[in-house]
């Protein structure tokens, strides 16, 4: 299976991508995590990426596409989940071209549709592990020991771009760019919208059922 997860900031892309990868044995590529790794590098590109991420704006295509292309080229035939990529029509058409060069297509594009009213609570309580990048929520998805990652014992942190002013820019940017992206995948017959306003388990039940259908098993074998 080759999947892309779309949805606004805080929709649960990272949370559901981790579950999909565990259940179906796929590789998880989070564009945000890949960019955050680049931003730590003391290079001109790293500084540029930092400026964009920390202000909540999209990183320019020339940087983003290079990173994704390298990732896809490195994985041969294994299935994957793209989390947060593509975000614009130009990224979607570039992805179609990259995959065509590898004789591949996407199997499904999952749109996590969320009631905007639930998003602020998700941001306010999000905590992430700086080591393994696992995502938690202080009330809705807490770690076993408060403030500590279940997997490696690292102290959990708040993402710098989860500050309210930056969150507003991220959500506005998403709203301004998403319609042509959804239209592109709807016209390609790849778009599947899921109601992602419920609990993590409620959303997961719907996704697991969809990915277990025979048409997905067929694409997994392709
Ligand atoms: P990125 O890291 O991808 O951020 P985002 O898209 O804003 O999405 P988030 O990671 O904030 O949310 P999520 O949907 O993964 O939700 P999560 O599972 O964490 O990108 C960061 C930045 O990088 C961008 O702003 C941009 O600058 C740049 N960038 C990235 N991709 C780019 C691209 N393609 N092009 C250009 N620039 C790009 O869940 C959120 C919280 O809610 C967690 O605490 C979780 O525990 C909780 N939660 C999750 N699901 C549920 C649920 N169902 N019920 C209750 N709580 C839930
Ligand atoms: Mg994420």
Tab-separated table of N, CA, C and O in Angstrom, residues 105-207:
chain	number	residue	atom	x	y	z
A	105	UNK	N	1.975	4.121	-8.278
A	105	UNK	CA	0.948	5.140	-8.065
A	105	UNK	C	0.558	5.073	-6.594
A	105	UNK	O	0.875	4.088	-5.912
A	106	UNK	N	-0.151	6.086	-6.120
A	106	UNK	CA	-0.713	5.990	-4.772
A	106	UNK	C	-1.870	4.992	-4.795
A	106	UNK	O	-2.573	4.856	-5.808
A	107	UNK	N	-2.082	4.304	-3.652
A	107	UNK	CA	-3.222	3.388	-3.528
A	107	UNK	C	-4.454	4.132	-3.029
A	107	UNK	O	-5.575	3.822	-3.425
A	108	UNK	N	-4.247	5.081	-2.099
A	108	UNK	CA	-5.370	5.777	-1.483
A	108	UNK	C	-4.861	7.061	-0.826
A	108	UNK	O	-3.747	7.083	-0.285
A	109	UNK	N	-5.683	8.094	-0.880
A	109	UNK	CA	-5.391	9.344	-0.173
A	109	UNK	C	-6.474	9.518	0.890
A	109	UNK	O	-7.666	9.574	0.567
A	110	UNK	N	-6.057	9.558	2.143
A	110	UNK	CA	-7.003	9.617	3.262
A	110	UNK	C	-7.074	11.056	3.764
A	110	UNK	O	-6.055	11.621	4.184
A	111	UNK	N	-8.274	11.614	3.692
A	111	UNK	CA	-8.471	12.997	4.156
A	111	UNK	C	-9.081	12.949	5.559
A	111	UNK	O	-10.228	12.535	5.724
A	112	UNK	N	-8.312	13.350	6.575
A	112	UNK	CA	-8.810	13.380	7.956
A	112	UNK	C	-9.576	14.687	8.153
A	112	UNK	O	-8.977	15.750	8.317
A	113	UNK	N	-10.889	14.598	8.103
A	113	UNK	CA	-11.733	15.794	8.210
A	113	UNK	C	-12.123	15.990	9.667
A	113	UNK	O	-12.674	15.087	10.297
A	114	UNK	N	-11.809	17.170	10.212
A	114	UNK	CA	-11.992	17.415	11.644
A	114	UNK	C	-12.816	18.670	11.875
A	114	UNK	O	-12.601	19.698	11.225
A	115	UNK	N	-13.725	18.581	12.806
A	115	UNK	CA	-14.475	19.751	13.256
A	115	UNK	C	-13.459	20.747	13.862
A	115	UNK	O	-12.744	20.390	14.808
A	116	UNK	N	-13.360	21.987	13.302
A	116	UNK	CA	-12.351	22.937	13.802
A	116	UNK	C	-12.436	23.154	15.318
A	116	UNK	O	-11.427	23.439	15.970
A	117	UNK	N	-13.639	22.968	15.882
A	117	UNK	CA	-13.803	23.223	17.326
A	117	UNK	C	-12.959	22.278	18.177
A	117	UNK	O	-12.598	22.629	19.310
A	118	UNK	N	-12.619	21.086	17.679
A	118	UNK	CA	-11.858	20.145	18.522
A	118	UNK	C	-10.348	20.358	18.392
A	118	UNK	O	-9.569	19.827	19.197
A	119	UNK	N	-9.926	21.145	17.384
A	119	UNK	CA	-8.486	21.226	17.125
A	119	UNK	C	-7.712	21.920	18.245
A	119	UNK	O	-6.608	21.492	18.600
A	120	UNK	N	-8.286	22.996	18.814
A	120	UNK	CA	-7.499	23.769	19.776
A	120	UNK	C	-7.137	22.904	20.987
A	120	UNK	O	-6.016	22.956	21.490
A	121	UNK	N	-8.064	22.054	21.429
A	121	UNK	CA	-7.757	21.199	22.586
A	121	UNK	C	-6.596	20.244	22.253
A	121	UNK	O	-5.751	19.943	23.094
A	122	UNK	N	-6.601	19.754	21.017
A	122	UNK	CA	-5.532	18.822	20.630
A	122	UNK	C	-4.164	19.507	20.657
A	122	UNK	O	-3.179	18.935	21.103
A	123	UNK	N	-4.120	20.753	20.171
A	123	UNK	CA	-2.833	21.474	20.178
A	123	UNK	C	-2.362	21.780	21.584
A	123	UNK	O	-1.187	21.640	21.897
A	124	UNK	N	-3.310	22.233	22.401
A	124	UNK	CA	-2.921	22.690	23.743
A	124	UNK	C	-2.273	21.569	24.548
A	124	UNK	O	-1.396	21.815	25.357
A	125	UNK	N	-2.733	20.329	24.313
A	125	UNK	CA	-2.213	19.237	25.138
A	125	UNK	C	-1.168	18.374	24.463
A	125	UNK	O	-0.713	17.385	25.035
A	126	UNK	N	-0.766	18.732	23.243
A	126	UNK	CA	0.186	17.842	22.554
A	126	UNK	C	1.568	17.901	23.203
A	126	UNK	O	2.078	18.971	23.538
A	127	UNK	N	2.182	16.753	23.358
A	127	UNK	CA	3.574	16.634	23.780
A	127	UNK	C	4.235	15.631	22.840
A	127	UNK	O	3.592	14.671	22.426
A	128	UNK	N	5.521	15.865	22.532
A	128	UNK	CA	6.218	14.949	21.625
A	128	UNK	C	7.535	14.507	22.247
A	128	UNK	O	8.134	15.224	23.063
A	129	UNK	N	7.962	13.311	21.832
A	129	UNK	CA	9.260	12.813	22.291
A	129	UNK	C	10.334	13.330	21.336
A	129	UNK	O	10.253	13.076	20.131
A	130	UNK	N	11.350	14.042	21.852
A	130	UNK	CA	12.377	14.570	20.954
A	130	UNK	C	13.299	13.479	20.409
A	130	UNK	O	14.028	13.721	19.453
A	131	UNK	N	13.239	12.289	20.993
A	131	UNK	CA	14.138	11.211	20.555
A	131	UNK	C	13.457	10.337	19.496
A	131	UNK	O	13.931	10.225	18.363
A	132	UNK	N	12.321	9.702	19.850
A	132	UNK	CA	11.685	8.791	18.892
A	132	UNK	C	10.522	9.435	18.146
A	132	UNK	O	9.930	8.812	17.272
A	133	UNK	N	10.181	10.688	18.487
A	133	UNK	CA	9.162	11.484	17.796
A	133	UNK	C	7.732	10.999	18.041
A	133	UNK	O	6.795	11.412	17.356
A	134	UNK	N	7.536	10.116	19.037
A	134	UNK	CA	6.170	9.688	19.374
A	134	UNK	C	5.351	10.889	19.832
A	134	UNK	O	5.878	11.824	20.438
A	135	UNK	N	4.049	10.827	19.548
A	135	UNK	CA	3.137	11.933	19.855
A	135	UNK	C	2.185	11.524	20.981
A	135	UNK	O	1.620	10.431	20.943
A	136	UNK	N	2.009	12.415	21.961
A	136	UNK	CA	1.101	12.174	23.094
A	136	UNK	C	0.180	13.369	23.257
A	136	UNK	O	0.363	14.418	22.637
A	137	UNK	N	-0.789	13.189	24.153
A	137	UNK	CA	-1.627	14.311	24.584
A	137	UNK	C	-1.800	14.187	26.088
A	137	UNK	O	-2.064	13.085	26.587
A	138	UNK	N	-1.685	15.288	26.807
A	138	UNK	CA	-1.668	15.201	28.269
A	138	UNK	C	-2.940	14.568	28.835
A	138	UNK	O	-2.888	13.856	29.839
A	139	UNK	N	-4.105	14.806	28.197
A	139	UNK	CA	-5.357	14.189	28.684
A	139	UNK	C	-5.840	13.070	27.772
A	139	UNK	O	-6.309	12.041	28.250
A	140	UNK	N	-5.773	13.301	26.450
A	140	UNK	CA	-6.456	12.413	25.515
A	140	UNK	C	-5.623	11.193	25.145
A	140	UNK	O	-6.162	10.157	24.773
A	141	UNK	N	-4.297	11.312	25.236
A	141	UNK	CA	-3.406	10.190	24.907
A	141	UNK	C	-2.155	10.291	25.793
A	141	UNK	O	-1.048	10.477	25.311
A	142	UNK	N	-2.335	10.184	27.124
A	142	UNK	CA	-1.211	10.460	28.021
A	142	UNK	C	-0.181	9.318	28.033
A	142	UNK	O	-0.543	8.159	27.808
A	143	UNK	N	1.074	9.652	28.316
A	143	UNK	CA	2.070	8.593	28.517
A	143	UNK	C	1.817	7.899	29.861
A	143	UNK	O	1.063	8.404	30.693
A	144	UNK	N	2.439	6.743	30.070
A	144	UNK	CA	2.224	6.024	31.339
A	144	UNK	C	2.749	6.832	32.524
A	144	UNK	O	2.128	6.880	33.573
A	145	UNK	N	3.931	7.449	32.355
A	145	UNK	CA	4.471	8.332	33.414
A	145	UNK	C	4.414	9.758	32.895
A	145	UNK	O	4.899	10.038	31.788
A	146	UNK	N	3.856	10.658	33.687
A	146	UNK	CA	3.631	12.028	33.219
A	146	UNK	C	4.919	12.657	32.686
A	146	UNK	O	5.959	12.646	33.363
A	147	UNK	N	4.862	13.170	31.462
A	147	UNK	CA	5.984	13.914	30.894
A	147	UNK	C	7.129	13.062	30.383
A	147	UNK	O	8.155	13.596	29.951
A	148	UNK	N	6.955	11.725	30.393
A	148	UNK	CA	8.056	10.828	30.015
A	148	UNK	C	7.600	9.896	28.883
A	148	UNK	O	6.510	9.312	28.947
A	149	UNK	N	8.446	9.741	27.857
A	149	UNK	CA	8.094	8.878	26.725
A	149	UNK	C	8.045	7.415	27.143
A	149	UNK	O	8.973	6.915	27.798
A	150	UNK	N	6.971	6.718	26.750
A	150	UNK	CA	6.827	5.293	27.071
A	150	UNK	C	7.919	4.452	26.427
A	150	UNK	O	8.282	3.392	26.925
A	151	UNK	N	8.440	4.895	25.292
A	151	UNK	CA	9.330	4.035	24.496
A	151	UNK	C	10.794	4.151	24.897
A	151	UNK	O	11.531	3.169	24.868
A	152	UNK	N	11.242	5.373	25.257
A	152	UNK	CA	12.675	5.522	25.517
A	152	UNK	C	12.985	6.338	26.773
A	152	UNK	O	14.150	6.623	27.052
A	153	UNK	N	11.954	6.723	27.534
A	153	UNK	CA	12.211	7.422	28.802
A	153	UNK	C	12.622	8.875	28.652
A	153	UNK	O	12.958	9.533	29.647
A	154	UNK	N	12.615	9.404	27.423
A	154	UNK	CA	13.009	10.817	27.237
A	154	UNK	C	11.914	11.744	27.793
A	154	UNK	O	10.743	11.371	27.851
A	155	UNK	N	12.349	12.965	28.178
A	155	UNK	CA	11.380	13.945	28.679
A	155	UNK	C	10.625	14.550	27.496
A	155	UNK	O	11.238	14.994	26.526
A	156	UNK	N	9.298	14.544	27.556
A	156	UNK	CA	8.484	15.049	26.452
A	156	UNK	C	8.561	16.574	26.371
A	156	UNK	O	8.759	17.239	27.395
A	157	UNK	N	8.397	17.108	25.147
A	157	UNK	CA	8.498	18.559	24.940
A	157	UNK	C	7.271	19.059	24.162
A	157	UNK	O	6.533	18.274	23.561
A	158	UNK	N	7.092	20.393	24.205
A	158	UNK	CA	6.053	21.056	23.404
A	158	UNK	C	6.705	21.529	22.104
A	158	UNK	O	7.803	22.093	22.126
A	159	UNK	N	6.042	21.272	20.982
A	159	UNK	CA	6.600	21.738	19.711
A	159	UNK	C	6.587	23.251	19.656
A	159	UNK	O	5.576	23.872	19.991
A	160	UNK	N	7.692	23.903	19.218
A	160	UNK	CA	7.732	25.365	19.185
A	160	UNK	C	6.614	25.951	18.321
A	160	UNK	O	6.119	27.037	18.605
A	161	UNK	N	6.205	25.220	17.272
A	161	UNK	CA	5.167	25.785	16.395
A	161	UNK	C	3.752	25.479	16.908
A	161	UNK	O	2.781	25.708	16.208
A	162	UNK	N	3.629	24.996	18.143
A	162	UNK	CA	2.299	24.825	18.749
A	162	UNK	C	1.865	26.047	19.556
A	162	UNK	O	0.833	26.014	20.234
A	163	UNK	N	2.634	27.133	19.496
A	163	UNK	CA	2.194	28.382	20.144
A	163	UNK	C	0.970	28.909	19.399
A	163	UNK	O	0.920	28.828	18.162
A	164	UNK	N	-0.035	29.472	20.119
A	164	UNK	CA	-1.304	29.843	19.474
A	164	UNK	C	-1.157	30.691	18.210
A	164	UNK	O	-1.832	30.432	17.218
A	165	UNK	N	-0.256	31.692	18.203
A	165	UNK	CA	-0.151	32.567	17.026
A	165	UNK	C	0.343	31.776	15.814
A	165	UNK	O	-0.127	31.981	14.680
A	166	UNK	N	1.273	30.857	16.042
A	166	UNK	CA	1.813	30.065	14.925
A	166	UNK	C	0.765	29.047	14.460
A	166	UNK	O	0.610	28.807	13.256
A	167	UNK	N	0.025	28.478	15.399
A	167	UNK	CA	-1.038	27.532	15.033
A	167	UNK	C	-2.041	28.215	14.112
A	167	UNK	O	-2.482	27.639	13.110
A	168	UNK	N	-2.380	29.468	14.420
A	168	UNK	CA	-3.354	30.189	13.569
A	168	UNK	C	-2.834	30.308	12.140
A	168	UNK	O	-3.559	30.088	11.175
A	169	UNK	N	-1.541	30.651	11.997
A	169	UNK	CA	-0.961	30.767	10.649
A	169	UNK	C	-0.996	29.414	9.948
A	169	UNK	O	-1.320	29.317	8.754
A	170	UNK	N	-0.678	28.352	10.681
A	170	UNK	CA	-0.658	27.010	10.056
A	170	UNK	C	-2.054	26.635	9.558
A	170	UNK	O	-2.202	26.093	8.466
A	171	UNK	N	-3.065	26.897	10.376
A	171	UNK	CA	-4.433	26.526	9.976
A	171	UNK	C	-4.888	27.390	8.792
A	171	UNK	O	-5.487	26.890	7.834
A	172	UNK	N	-4.560	28.689	8.815
A	172	UNK	CA	-4.934	29.564	7.685
A	172	UNK	C	-4.253	29.085	6.395
A	172	UNK	O	-4.884	29.040	5.332
A	173	UNK	N	-2.972	28.757	6.503
A	173	UNK	CA	-2.240	28.306	5.311
A	173	UNK	C	-2.876	27.033	4.756
A	173	UNK	O	-3.059	26.885	3.542
A	174	UNK	N	-3.234	26.140	5.659
A	174	UNK	CA	-3.892	24.895	5.229
A	174	UNK	C	-5.182	25.213	4.467
A	174	UNK	O	-5.422	24.693	3.374
A	175	UNK	N	-6.013	26.086	5.043
A	175	UNK	CA	-7.316	26.394	4.417
A	175	UNK	C	-7.142	27.013	3.030
A	175	UNK	O	-7.935	26.779	2.131
A	176	UNK	N	-6.072	27.844	2.891
A	176	UNK	CA	-5.883	28.542	1.616
A	176	UNK	C	-5.392	27.616	0.503
A	176	UNK	O	-5.463	27.959	-0.665
A	177	UNK	N	-4.852	26.461	0.856
A	177	UNK	CA	-4.200	25.631	-0.168
A	177	UNK	C	-4.885	24.287	-0.403
A	177	UNK	O	-4.575	23.610	-1.374
A	178	UNK	N	-5.820	23.901	0.466
A	178	UNK	CA	-6.259	22.497	0.441
A	178	UNK	C	-7.259	22.188	-0.677
A	178	UNK	O	-7.275	21.055	-1.183
A	179	UNK	N	-8.068	23.158	-1.101
A	179	UNK	CA	-9.161	22.814	-2.029
A	179	UNK	C	-8.659	22.221	-3.353
A	179	UNK	O	-9.144	21.155	-3.773
A	180	UNK	N	-7.698	22.855	-4.048
A	180	UNK	CA	-7.228	22.242	-5.307
A	180	UNK	C	-6.597	20.867	-5.087
A	180	UNK	O	-6.674	19.997	-5.954
A	181	UNK	N	-5.992	20.677	-3.915
A	181	UNK	CA	-5.373	19.375	-3.604
A	181	UNK	C	-6.446	18.290	-3.499
A	181	UNK	O	-6.325	17.202	-4.083
A	182	UNK	N	-7.518	18.604	-2.768
A	182	UNK	CA	-8.612	17.632	-2.631
A	182	UNK	C	-9.258	17.372	-3.988
A	182	UNK	O	-9.565	16.219	-4.330
A	183	UNK	N	-9.448	18.428	-4.792
A	183	UNK	CA	-10.055	18.254	-6.121
A	183	UNK	C	-9.200	17.325	-6.988
A	183	UNK	O	-9.721	16.469	-7.704
A	184	UNK	N	-7.898	17.509	-6.913
A	184	UNK	CA	-6.980	16.700	-7.730
A	184	UNK	C	-7.148	15.212	-7.412
A	184	UNK	O	-7.280	14.381	-8.318
A	185	UNK	N	-7.167	14.892	-6.124
A	185	UNK	CA	-7.264	13.475	-5.766
A	185	UNK	C	-8.689	12.944	-5.925
A	185	UNK	O	-8.878	11.748	-6.192
A	186	UNK	N	-9.688	13.821	-5.781
A	186	UNK	CA	-11.073	13.368	-6.023
A	186	UNK	C	-11.215	12.989	-7.492
A	186	UNK	O	-11.746	11.931	-7.823
A	187	UNK	N	-10.680	13.833	-8.377
A	187	UNK	CA	-10.797	13.550	-9.814
A	187	UNK	C	-10.010	12.296	-10.198
A	187	UNK	O	-10.379	11.582	-11.131
A	188	UNK	N	-8.950	12.014	-9.455
A	188	UNK	CA	-8.154	10.805	-9.741
A	188	UNK	C	-8.807	9.551	-9.145
A	188	UNK	O	-8.298	8.440	-9.333
A	189	UNK	N	-9.911	9.729	-8.420
A	189	UNK	CA	-10.600	8.572	-7.818
A	189	UNK	C	-9.856	7.989	-6.630
A	189	UNK	O	-10.079	6.839	-6.251
A	190	UNK	N	-8.965	8.783	-6.014
A	190	UNK	CA	-8.138	8.256	-4.920
A	190	UNK	C	-8.562	8.750	-3.546
A	190	UNK	O	-8.071	8.254	-2.529
A	191	UNK	N	-9.442	9.743	-3.501
A	191	UNK	CA	-9.714	10.417	-2.223
A	191	UNK	C	-10.743	9.653	-1.390
A	191	UNK	O	-11.810	9.298	-1.884
A	192	UNK	N	-10.395	9.423	-0.129
A	192	UNK	CA	-11.339	8.826	0.826
A	192	UNK	C	-11.337	9.709	2.073
A	192	UNK	O	-10.308	9.902	2.711
A	193	UNK	N	-12.539	10.244	2.372
A	193	UNK	CA	-12.649	11.174	3.506
A	193	UNK	C	-13.146	10.414	4.728
A	193	UNK	O	-14.106	9.631	4.620
A	194	UNK	N	-12.506	10.660	5.854
A	194	UNK	CA	-12.930	10.004	7.088
A	194	UNK	C	-13.204	11.077	8.151
A	194	UNK	O	-12.474	12.077	8.220
A	195	UNK	N	-14.233	10.846	8.949
A	195	UNK	CA	-14.533	11.780	10.031
A	195	UNK	C	-13.514	11.555	11.151
A	195	UNK	O	-13.523	10.508	11.801
A	196	UNK	N	-12.635	12.545	11.355
A	196	UNK	CA	-11.556	12.403	12.334
A	196	UNK	C	-11.787	13.259	13.576
A	196	UNK	O	-10.849	13.590	14.292
A	197	UNK	N	-13.051	13.604	13.852
A	197	UNK	CA	-13.347	14.425	15.027
A	197	UNK	C	-13.496	13.606	16.300
A	197	UNK	O	-13.427	14.146	17.404
A	198	UNK	N	-13.703	12.305	16.156
A	198	UNK	CA	-13.896	11.447	17.329
A	198	UNK	C	-12.580	11.077	17.980
A	198	UNK	O	-11.527	11.667	17.696
A	199	UNK	N	-12.637	10.086	18.865
A	199	UNK	CA	-11.429	9.677	19.597
A	199	UNK	C	-10.441	9.002	18.652
A	199	UNK	O	-10.796	8.625	17.525
A	200	UNK	N	-9.212	8.838	19.127
A	200	UNK	CA	-8.184	8.161	18.324
A	200	UNK	C	-8.682	6.778	17.920
A	200	UNK	O	-8.537	6.365	16.755
A	201	UNK	N	-9.298	6.060	18.838
A	201	UNK	CA	-9.788	4.706	18.523
A	201	UNK	C	-10.929	4.745	17.510
A	201	UNK	O	-10.989	3.900	16.616
A	202	UNK	N	-11.841	5.713	17.654
A	202	UNK	CA	-12.961	5.814	16.693
A	202	UNK	C	-12.435	6.008	15.263
A	202	UNK	O	-12.939	5.412	14.316
A	203	UNK	N	-11.437	6.876	15.133
A	203	UNK	CA	-10.888	7.164	13.805
A	203	UNK	C	-10.166	5.931	13.281
A	203	UNK	O	-10.319	5.521	12.114
A	204	UNK	N	-9.409	5.294	14.165
A	204	UNK	CA	-8.627	4.130	13.759
A	204	UNK	C	-9.523	2.991	13.270
A	204	UNK	O	-9.217	2.333	12.259
A	205	UNK	N	-10.642	2.763	13.939
A	205	UNK	CA	-11.550	1.683	13.531
A	205	UNK	C	-11.981	1.883	12.075
A	205	UNK	O	-12.007	0.936	11.278
A	206	UNK	N	-12.293	3.122	11.723
A	206	UNK	CA	-12.730	3.393	10.338
A	206	UNK	C	-11.588	3.159	9.344
A	206	UNK	O	-11.787	2.584	8.272
A	207	UNK	N	-10.401	3.619	9.705
A	207	UNK	CA	-9.261	3.492	8.776
A	207	UNK	C	-8.870	2.018	8.625
A	207	UNK	O	-8.640	1.529	7.507
